[in-house]
PDB file of C-alpha atoms in Angstrom:
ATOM      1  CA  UNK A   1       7.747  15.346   6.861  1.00 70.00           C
ATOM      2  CA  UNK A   2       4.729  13.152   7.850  1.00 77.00           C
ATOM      3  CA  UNK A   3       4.555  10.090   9.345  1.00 87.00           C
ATOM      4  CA  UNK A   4       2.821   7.403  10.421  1.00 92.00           C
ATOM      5  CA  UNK A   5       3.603   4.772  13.712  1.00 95.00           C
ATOM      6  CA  UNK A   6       1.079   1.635  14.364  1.00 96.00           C
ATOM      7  CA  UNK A   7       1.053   1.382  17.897  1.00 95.00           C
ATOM      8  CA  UNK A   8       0.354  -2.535  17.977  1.00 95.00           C
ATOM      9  CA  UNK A   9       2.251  -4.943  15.452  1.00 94.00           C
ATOM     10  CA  UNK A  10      -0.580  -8.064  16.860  1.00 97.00           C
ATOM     11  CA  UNK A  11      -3.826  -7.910  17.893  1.00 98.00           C
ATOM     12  CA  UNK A  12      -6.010 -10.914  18.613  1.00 98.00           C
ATOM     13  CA  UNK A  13      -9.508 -10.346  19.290  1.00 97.00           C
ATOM     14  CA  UNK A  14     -12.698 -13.412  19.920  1.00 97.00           C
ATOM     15  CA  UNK A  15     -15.144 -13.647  17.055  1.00 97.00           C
ATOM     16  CA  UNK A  16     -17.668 -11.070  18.014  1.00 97.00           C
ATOM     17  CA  UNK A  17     -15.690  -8.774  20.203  1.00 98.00           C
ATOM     18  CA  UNK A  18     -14.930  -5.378  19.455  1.00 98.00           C
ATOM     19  CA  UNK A  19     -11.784  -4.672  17.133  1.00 98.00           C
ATOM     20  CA  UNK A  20      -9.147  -1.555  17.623  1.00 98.00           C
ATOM     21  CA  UNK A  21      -6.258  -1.271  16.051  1.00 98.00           C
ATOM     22  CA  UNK A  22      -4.406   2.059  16.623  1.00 98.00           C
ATOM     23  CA  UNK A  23      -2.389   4.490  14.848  1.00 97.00           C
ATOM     24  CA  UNK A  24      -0.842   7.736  15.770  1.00 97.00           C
ATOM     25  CA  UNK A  25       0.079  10.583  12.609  1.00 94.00           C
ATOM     26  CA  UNK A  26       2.108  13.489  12.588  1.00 91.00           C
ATOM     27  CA  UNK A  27       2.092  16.043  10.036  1.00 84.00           C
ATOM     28  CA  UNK A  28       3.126  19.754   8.796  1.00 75.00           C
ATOM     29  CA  UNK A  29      -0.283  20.174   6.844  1.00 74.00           C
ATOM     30  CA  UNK A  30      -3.182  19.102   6.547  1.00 78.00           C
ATOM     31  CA  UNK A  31      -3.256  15.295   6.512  1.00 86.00           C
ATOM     32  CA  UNK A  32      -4.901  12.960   4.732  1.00 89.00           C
ATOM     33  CA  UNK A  33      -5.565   9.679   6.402  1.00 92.00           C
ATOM     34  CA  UNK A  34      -6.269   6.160   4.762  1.00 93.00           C
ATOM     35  CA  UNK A  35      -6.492   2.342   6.382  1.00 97.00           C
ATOM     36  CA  UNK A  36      -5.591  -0.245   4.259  1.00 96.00           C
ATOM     37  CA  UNK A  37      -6.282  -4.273   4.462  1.00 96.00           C
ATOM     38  CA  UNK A  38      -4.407  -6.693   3.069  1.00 94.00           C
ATOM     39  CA  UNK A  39      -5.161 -10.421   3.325  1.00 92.00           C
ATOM     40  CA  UNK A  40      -2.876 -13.549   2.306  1.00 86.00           C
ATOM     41  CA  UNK A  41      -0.940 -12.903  -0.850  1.00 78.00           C
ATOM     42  CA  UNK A  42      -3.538 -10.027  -2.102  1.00 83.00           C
ATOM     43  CA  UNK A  43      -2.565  -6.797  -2.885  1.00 87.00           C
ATOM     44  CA  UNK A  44      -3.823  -3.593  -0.275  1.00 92.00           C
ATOM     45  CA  UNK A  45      -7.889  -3.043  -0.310  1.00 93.00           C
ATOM     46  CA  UNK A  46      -8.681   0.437   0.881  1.00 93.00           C
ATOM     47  CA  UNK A  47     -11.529   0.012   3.906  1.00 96.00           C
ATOM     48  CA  UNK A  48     -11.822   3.827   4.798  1.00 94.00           C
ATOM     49  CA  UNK A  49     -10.108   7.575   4.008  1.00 92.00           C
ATOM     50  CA  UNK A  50     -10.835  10.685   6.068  1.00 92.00           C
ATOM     51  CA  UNK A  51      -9.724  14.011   3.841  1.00 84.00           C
ATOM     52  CA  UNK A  52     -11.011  17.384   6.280  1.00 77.00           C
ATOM     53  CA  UNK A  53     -14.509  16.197   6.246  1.00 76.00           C
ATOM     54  CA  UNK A  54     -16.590  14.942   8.746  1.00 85.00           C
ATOM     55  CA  UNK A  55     -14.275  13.341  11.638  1.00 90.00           C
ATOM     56  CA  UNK A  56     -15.885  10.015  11.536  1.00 94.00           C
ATOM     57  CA  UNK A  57     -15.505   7.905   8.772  1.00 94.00           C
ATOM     58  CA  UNK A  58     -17.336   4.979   8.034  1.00 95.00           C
ATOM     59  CA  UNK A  59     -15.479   2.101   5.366  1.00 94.00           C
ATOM     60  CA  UNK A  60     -16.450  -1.120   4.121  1.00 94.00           C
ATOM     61  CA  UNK A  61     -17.016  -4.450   6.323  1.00 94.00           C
ATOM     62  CA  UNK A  62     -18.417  -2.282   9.484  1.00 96.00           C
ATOM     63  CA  UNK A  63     -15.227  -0.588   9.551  1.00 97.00           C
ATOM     64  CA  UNK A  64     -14.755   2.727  11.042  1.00 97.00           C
ATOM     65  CA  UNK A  65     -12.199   5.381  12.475  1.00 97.00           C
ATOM     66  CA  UNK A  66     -12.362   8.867  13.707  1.00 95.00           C
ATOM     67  CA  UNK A  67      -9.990  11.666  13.328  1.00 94.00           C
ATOM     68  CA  UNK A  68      -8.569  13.426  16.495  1.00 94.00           C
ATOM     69  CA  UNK A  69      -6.457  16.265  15.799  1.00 91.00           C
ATOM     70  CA  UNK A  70      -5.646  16.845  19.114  1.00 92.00           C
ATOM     71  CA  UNK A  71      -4.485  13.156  19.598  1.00 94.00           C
ATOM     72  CA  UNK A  72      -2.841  13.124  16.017  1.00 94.00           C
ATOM     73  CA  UNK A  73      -4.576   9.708  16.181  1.00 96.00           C
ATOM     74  CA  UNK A  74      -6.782   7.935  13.795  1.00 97.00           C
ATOM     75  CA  UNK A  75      -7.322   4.624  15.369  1.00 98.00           C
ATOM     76  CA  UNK A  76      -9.654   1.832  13.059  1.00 98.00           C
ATOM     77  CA  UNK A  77     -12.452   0.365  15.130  1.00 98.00           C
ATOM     78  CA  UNK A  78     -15.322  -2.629  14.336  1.00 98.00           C
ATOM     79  CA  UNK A  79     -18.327  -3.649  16.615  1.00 97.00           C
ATOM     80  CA  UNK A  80     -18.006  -7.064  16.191  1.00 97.00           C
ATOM     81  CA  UNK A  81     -15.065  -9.086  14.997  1.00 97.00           C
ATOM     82  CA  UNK A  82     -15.350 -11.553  12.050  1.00 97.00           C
ATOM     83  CA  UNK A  83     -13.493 -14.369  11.258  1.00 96.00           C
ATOM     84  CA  UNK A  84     -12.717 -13.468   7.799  1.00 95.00           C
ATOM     85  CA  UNK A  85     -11.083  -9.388   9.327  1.00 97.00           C
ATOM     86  CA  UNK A  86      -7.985 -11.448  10.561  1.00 97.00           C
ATOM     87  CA  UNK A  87      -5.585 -10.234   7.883  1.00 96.00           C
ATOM     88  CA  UNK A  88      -2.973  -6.934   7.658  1.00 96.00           C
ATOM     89  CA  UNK A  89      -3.896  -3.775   8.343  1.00 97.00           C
ATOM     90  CA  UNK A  90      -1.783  -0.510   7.388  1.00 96.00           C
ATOM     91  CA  UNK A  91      -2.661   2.924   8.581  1.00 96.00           C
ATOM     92  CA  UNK A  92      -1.306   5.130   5.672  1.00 93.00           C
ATOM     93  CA  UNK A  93      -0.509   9.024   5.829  1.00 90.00           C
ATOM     94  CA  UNK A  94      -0.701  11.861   3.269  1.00 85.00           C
ATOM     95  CA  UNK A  95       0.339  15.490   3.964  1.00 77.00           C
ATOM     96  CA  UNK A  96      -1.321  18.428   1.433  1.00 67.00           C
ATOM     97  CA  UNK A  97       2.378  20.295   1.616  1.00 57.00           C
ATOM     98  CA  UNK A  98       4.781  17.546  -0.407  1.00 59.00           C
ATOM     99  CA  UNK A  99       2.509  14.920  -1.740  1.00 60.00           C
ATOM    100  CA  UNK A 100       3.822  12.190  -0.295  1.00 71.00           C
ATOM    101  CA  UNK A 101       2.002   9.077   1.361  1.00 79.00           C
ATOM    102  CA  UNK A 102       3.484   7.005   4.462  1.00 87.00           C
ATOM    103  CA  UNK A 103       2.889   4.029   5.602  1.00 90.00           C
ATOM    104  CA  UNK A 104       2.600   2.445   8.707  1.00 93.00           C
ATOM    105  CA  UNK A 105       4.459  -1.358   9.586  1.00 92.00           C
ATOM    106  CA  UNK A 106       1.192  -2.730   9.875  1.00 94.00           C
ATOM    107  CA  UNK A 107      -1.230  -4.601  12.174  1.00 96.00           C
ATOM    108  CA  UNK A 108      -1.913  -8.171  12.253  1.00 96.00           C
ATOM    109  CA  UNK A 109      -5.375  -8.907  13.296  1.00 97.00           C
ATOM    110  CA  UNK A 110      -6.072 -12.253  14.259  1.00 97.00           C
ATOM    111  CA  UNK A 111      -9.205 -13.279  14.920  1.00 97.00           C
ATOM    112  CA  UNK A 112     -10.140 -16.558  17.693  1.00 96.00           C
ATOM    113  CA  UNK A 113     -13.051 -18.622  17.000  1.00 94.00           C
TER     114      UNK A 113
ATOM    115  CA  UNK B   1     -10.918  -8.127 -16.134  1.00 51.00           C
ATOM    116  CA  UNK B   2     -11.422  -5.111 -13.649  1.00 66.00           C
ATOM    117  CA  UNK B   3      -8.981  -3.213 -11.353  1.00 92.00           C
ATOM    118  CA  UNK B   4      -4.982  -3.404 -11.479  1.00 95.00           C
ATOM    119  CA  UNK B   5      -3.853  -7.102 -12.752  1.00 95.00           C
ATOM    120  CA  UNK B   6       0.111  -8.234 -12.334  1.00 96.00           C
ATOM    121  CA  UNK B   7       1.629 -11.190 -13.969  1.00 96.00           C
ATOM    122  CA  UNK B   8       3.571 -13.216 -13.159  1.00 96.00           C
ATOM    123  CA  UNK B   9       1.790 -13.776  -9.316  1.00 95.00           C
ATOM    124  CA  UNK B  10       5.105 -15.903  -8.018  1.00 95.00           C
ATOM    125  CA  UNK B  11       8.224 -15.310  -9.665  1.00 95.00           C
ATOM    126  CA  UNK B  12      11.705 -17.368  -8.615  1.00 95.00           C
ATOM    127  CA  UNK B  13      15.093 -16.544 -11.036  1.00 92.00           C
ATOM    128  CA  UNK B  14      18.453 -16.924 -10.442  1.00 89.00           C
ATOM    129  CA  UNK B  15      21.120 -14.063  -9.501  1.00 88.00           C
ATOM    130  CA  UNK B  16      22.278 -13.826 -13.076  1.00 86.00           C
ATOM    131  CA  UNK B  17      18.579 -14.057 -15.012  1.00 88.00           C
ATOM    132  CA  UNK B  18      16.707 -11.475 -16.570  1.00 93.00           C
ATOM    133  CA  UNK B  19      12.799 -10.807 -16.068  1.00 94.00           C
ATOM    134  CA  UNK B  20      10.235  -8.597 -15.881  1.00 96.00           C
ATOM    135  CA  UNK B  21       7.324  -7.615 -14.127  1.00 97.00           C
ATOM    136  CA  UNK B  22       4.041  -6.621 -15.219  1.00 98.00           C
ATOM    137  CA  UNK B  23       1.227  -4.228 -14.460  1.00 98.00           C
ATOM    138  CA  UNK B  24      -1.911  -3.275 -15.739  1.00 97.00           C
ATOM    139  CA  UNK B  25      -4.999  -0.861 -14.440  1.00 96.00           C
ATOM    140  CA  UNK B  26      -8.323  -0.654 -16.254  1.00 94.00           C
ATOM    141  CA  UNK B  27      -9.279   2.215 -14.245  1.00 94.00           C
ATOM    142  CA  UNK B  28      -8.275   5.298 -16.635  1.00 93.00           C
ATOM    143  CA  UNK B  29      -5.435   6.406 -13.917  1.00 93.00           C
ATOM    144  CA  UNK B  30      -3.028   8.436 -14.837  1.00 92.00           C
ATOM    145  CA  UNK B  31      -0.413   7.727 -12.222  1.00 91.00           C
ATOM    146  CA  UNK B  32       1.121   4.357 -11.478  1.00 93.00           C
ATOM    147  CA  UNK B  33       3.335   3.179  -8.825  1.00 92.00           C
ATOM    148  CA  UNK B  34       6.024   0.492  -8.080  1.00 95.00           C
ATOM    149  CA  UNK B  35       6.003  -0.916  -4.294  1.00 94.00           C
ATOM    150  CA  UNK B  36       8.209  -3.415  -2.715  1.00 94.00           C
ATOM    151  CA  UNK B  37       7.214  -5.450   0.633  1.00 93.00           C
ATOM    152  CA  UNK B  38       9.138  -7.135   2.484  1.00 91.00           C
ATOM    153  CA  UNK B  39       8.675  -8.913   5.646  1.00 84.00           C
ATOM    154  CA  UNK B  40       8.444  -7.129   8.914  1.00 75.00           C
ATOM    155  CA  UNK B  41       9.105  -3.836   6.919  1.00 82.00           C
ATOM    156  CA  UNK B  42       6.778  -1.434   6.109  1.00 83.00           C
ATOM    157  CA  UNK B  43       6.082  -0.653   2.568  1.00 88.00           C
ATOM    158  CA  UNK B  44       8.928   0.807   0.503  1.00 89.00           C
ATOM    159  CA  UNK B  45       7.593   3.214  -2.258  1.00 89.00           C
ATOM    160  CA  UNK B  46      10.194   2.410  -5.270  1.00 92.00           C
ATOM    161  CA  UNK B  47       8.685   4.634  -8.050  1.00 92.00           C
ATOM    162  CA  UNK B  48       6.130   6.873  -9.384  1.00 90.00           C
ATOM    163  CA  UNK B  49       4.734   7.558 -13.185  1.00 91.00           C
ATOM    164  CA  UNK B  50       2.164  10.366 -14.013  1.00 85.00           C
ATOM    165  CA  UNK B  51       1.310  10.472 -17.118  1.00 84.00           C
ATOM    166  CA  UNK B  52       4.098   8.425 -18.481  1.00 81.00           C
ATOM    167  CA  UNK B  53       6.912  10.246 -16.804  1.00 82.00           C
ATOM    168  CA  UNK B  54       8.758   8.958 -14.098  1.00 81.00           C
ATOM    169  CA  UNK B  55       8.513  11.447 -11.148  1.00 79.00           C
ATOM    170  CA  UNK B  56      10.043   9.682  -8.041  1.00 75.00           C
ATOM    171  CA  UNK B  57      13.107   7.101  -7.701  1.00 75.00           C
ATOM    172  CA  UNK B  58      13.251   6.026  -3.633  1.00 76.00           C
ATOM    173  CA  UNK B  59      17.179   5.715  -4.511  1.00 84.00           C
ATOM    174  CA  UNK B  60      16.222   2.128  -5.790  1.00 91.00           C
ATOM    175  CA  UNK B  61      19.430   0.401  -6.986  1.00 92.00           C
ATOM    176  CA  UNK B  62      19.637   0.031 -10.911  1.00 92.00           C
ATOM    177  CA  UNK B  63      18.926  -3.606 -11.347  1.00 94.00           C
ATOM    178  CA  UNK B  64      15.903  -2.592 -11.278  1.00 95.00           C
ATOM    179  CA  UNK B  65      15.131  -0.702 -14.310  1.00 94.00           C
ATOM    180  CA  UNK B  66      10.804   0.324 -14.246  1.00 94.00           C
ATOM    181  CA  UNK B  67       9.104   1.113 -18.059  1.00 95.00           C
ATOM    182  CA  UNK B  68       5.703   2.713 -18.877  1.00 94.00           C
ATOM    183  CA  UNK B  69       4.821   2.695 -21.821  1.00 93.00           C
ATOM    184  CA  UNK B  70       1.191   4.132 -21.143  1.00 92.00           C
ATOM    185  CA  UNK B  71      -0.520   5.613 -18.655  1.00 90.00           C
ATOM    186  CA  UNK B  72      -2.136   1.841 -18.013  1.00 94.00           C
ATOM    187  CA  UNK B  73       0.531  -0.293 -18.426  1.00 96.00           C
ATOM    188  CA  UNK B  74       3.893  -0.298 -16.021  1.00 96.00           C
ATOM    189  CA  UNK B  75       6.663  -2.792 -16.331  1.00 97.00           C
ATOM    190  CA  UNK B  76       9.709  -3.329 -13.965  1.00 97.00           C
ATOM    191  CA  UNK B  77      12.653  -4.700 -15.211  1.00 97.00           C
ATOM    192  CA  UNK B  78      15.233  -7.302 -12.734  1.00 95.00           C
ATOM    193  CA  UNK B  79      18.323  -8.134 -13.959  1.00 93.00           C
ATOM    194  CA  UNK B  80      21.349  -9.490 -11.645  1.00 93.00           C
ATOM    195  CA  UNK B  81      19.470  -9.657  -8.775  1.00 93.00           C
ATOM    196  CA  UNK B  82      20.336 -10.328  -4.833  1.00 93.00           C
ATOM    197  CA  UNK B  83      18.938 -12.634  -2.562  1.00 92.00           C
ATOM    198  CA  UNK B  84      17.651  -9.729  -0.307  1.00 92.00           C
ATOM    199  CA  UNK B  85      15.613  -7.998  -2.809  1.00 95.00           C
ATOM    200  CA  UNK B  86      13.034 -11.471  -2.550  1.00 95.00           C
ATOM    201  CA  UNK B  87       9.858 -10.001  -1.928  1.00 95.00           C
ATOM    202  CA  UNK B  88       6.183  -9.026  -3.011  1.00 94.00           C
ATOM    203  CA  UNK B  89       6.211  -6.405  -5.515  1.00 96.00           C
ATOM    204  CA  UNK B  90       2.963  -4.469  -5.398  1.00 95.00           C
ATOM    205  CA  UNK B  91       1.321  -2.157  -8.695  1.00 96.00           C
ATOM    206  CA  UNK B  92      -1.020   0.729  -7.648  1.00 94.00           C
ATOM    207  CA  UNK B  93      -2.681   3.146  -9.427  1.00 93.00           C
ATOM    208  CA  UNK B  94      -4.450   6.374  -8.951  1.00 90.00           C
ATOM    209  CA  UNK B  95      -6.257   9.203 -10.791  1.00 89.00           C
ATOM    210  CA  UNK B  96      -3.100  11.825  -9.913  1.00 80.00           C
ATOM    211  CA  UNK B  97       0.374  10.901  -8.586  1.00 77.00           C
ATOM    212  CA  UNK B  98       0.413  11.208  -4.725  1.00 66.00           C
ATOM    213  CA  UNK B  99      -2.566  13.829  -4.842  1.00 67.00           C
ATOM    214  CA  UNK B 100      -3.028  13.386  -1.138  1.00 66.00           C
ATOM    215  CA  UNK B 101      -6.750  12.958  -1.939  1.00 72.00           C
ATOM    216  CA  UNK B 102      -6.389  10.159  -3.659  1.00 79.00           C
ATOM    217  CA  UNK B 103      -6.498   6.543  -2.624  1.00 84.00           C
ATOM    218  CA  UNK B 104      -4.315   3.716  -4.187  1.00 89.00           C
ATOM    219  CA  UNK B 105      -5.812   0.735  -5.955  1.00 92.00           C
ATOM    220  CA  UNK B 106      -3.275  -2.259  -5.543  1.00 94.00           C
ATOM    221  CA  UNK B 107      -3.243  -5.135  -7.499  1.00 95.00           C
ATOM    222  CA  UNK B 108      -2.232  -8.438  -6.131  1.00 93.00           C
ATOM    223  CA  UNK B 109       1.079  -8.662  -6.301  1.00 94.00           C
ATOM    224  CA  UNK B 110       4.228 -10.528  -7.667  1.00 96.00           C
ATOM    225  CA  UNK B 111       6.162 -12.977  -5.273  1.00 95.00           C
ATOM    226  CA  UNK B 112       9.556 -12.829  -6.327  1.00 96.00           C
ATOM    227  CA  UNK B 113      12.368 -15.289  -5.022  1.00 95.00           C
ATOM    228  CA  UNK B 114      15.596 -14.854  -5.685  1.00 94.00           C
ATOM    229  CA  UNK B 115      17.734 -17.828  -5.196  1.00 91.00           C
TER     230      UNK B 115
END
């Protein structure tokens, strides 16, 4: 079975400073690989999905991650921080073989004026 | 309105009350999905319609009783509730039910309280 492990429950990054927030996969098949962000009592917005095409995937707000197989890591990454990316973000895992999506406990981003 | 609506947004009933949650997508999915969040948890998936049939129960206990009427509308049903199952209750829809393709659309929740 896949799954799905956030490797940092907080993150605080400075307005304007780069953003990482990292998560490792592992998986029988052929994952597919989603971030999610969730801000104060709102459901989950999807920001980015990678599903065996090109490695790098670009989402909305300047968001982006890349898909490393040989990490089984797909770590979500921003230039430059803005105050209104502090919120929750959830690294989510699907495998091909039993249709089943994972999620990960989630990120807190805050962002520092 | 566009997207996945749920109503009631907050929610607080007794241990003996009876309610019900509701969901709507205007997105012509055909699978829906029942979430429950709780804090410092990561999301528990609770259960899973395509095309009107029920195709996963995460062992959720039977107070909890989910309906679908249609492929756009999903209901979940409390009754006799515990303290411990306070939480945000979170729709999603997609096109197919857990097509790993697929992303989620989430709607914005219920907060329930259950005193």
């Amino acid at each position: 079975a896949q799954s799905v492990t956030q490797l940092d429950s907080h993150v605080s990054v400075s307005e304007g400073t780069p953003v990482l927030l990292r998560c490792n996969y592992s998986s029988s098949y052929s994952p597919s690989l989603f971030w999610y962000v969730q801000h104060p009592n709102k459901g989950l917005q999807l920001l980015l999905k990678y599903t065996s095409a090109a490695t790098l995937v670009k989402g909305i707000n300047g968001f982006e991650a890349e898909f490393k197989k040989s990490e089984t890591s797909f770590h979500l990454t921003k230039p430059s921080a803005h105050m209104s990316d502090a919120a929750e973000y959830f690294c989510v895992v699907s495998d091909l073989g039993n249709n089943d999506m994972r999620f990960g406990a989630g990120t807190r981003l805050t962002v520092k004026p | 309105e566009t997207g996945v609506t749920q109503t009631p947004r907050h929610l607080v009933m007794g241990m003996t009350n009876k309610k019900s949650l509701k969901c709507e997508q205007h997105l012509g999915h055909n699978a829906m999905y029942w979430y429950k969040q709780s804090a410092k948890k990561p999301l528990e998936l609770m259960f899973v319609y395509n095309f009107k049939e029920q195709t996963e129960n995460n062992s959720v206990p039977s107070r909890f009783s989910p309906e679908c009427p249609n492929s756009s509308h999903l209901f979940l049903h409390l009754h006799t509730l515990q303290p411990e199952d306070s939480a945000l209750y979170l729709c999603a829809s997609s096109p197919e039910a857990l097509a790993t393709v697929y992303e989620q659309y989430f709607g914005p929740g219920t907060r329930l309280t259950v005193t």
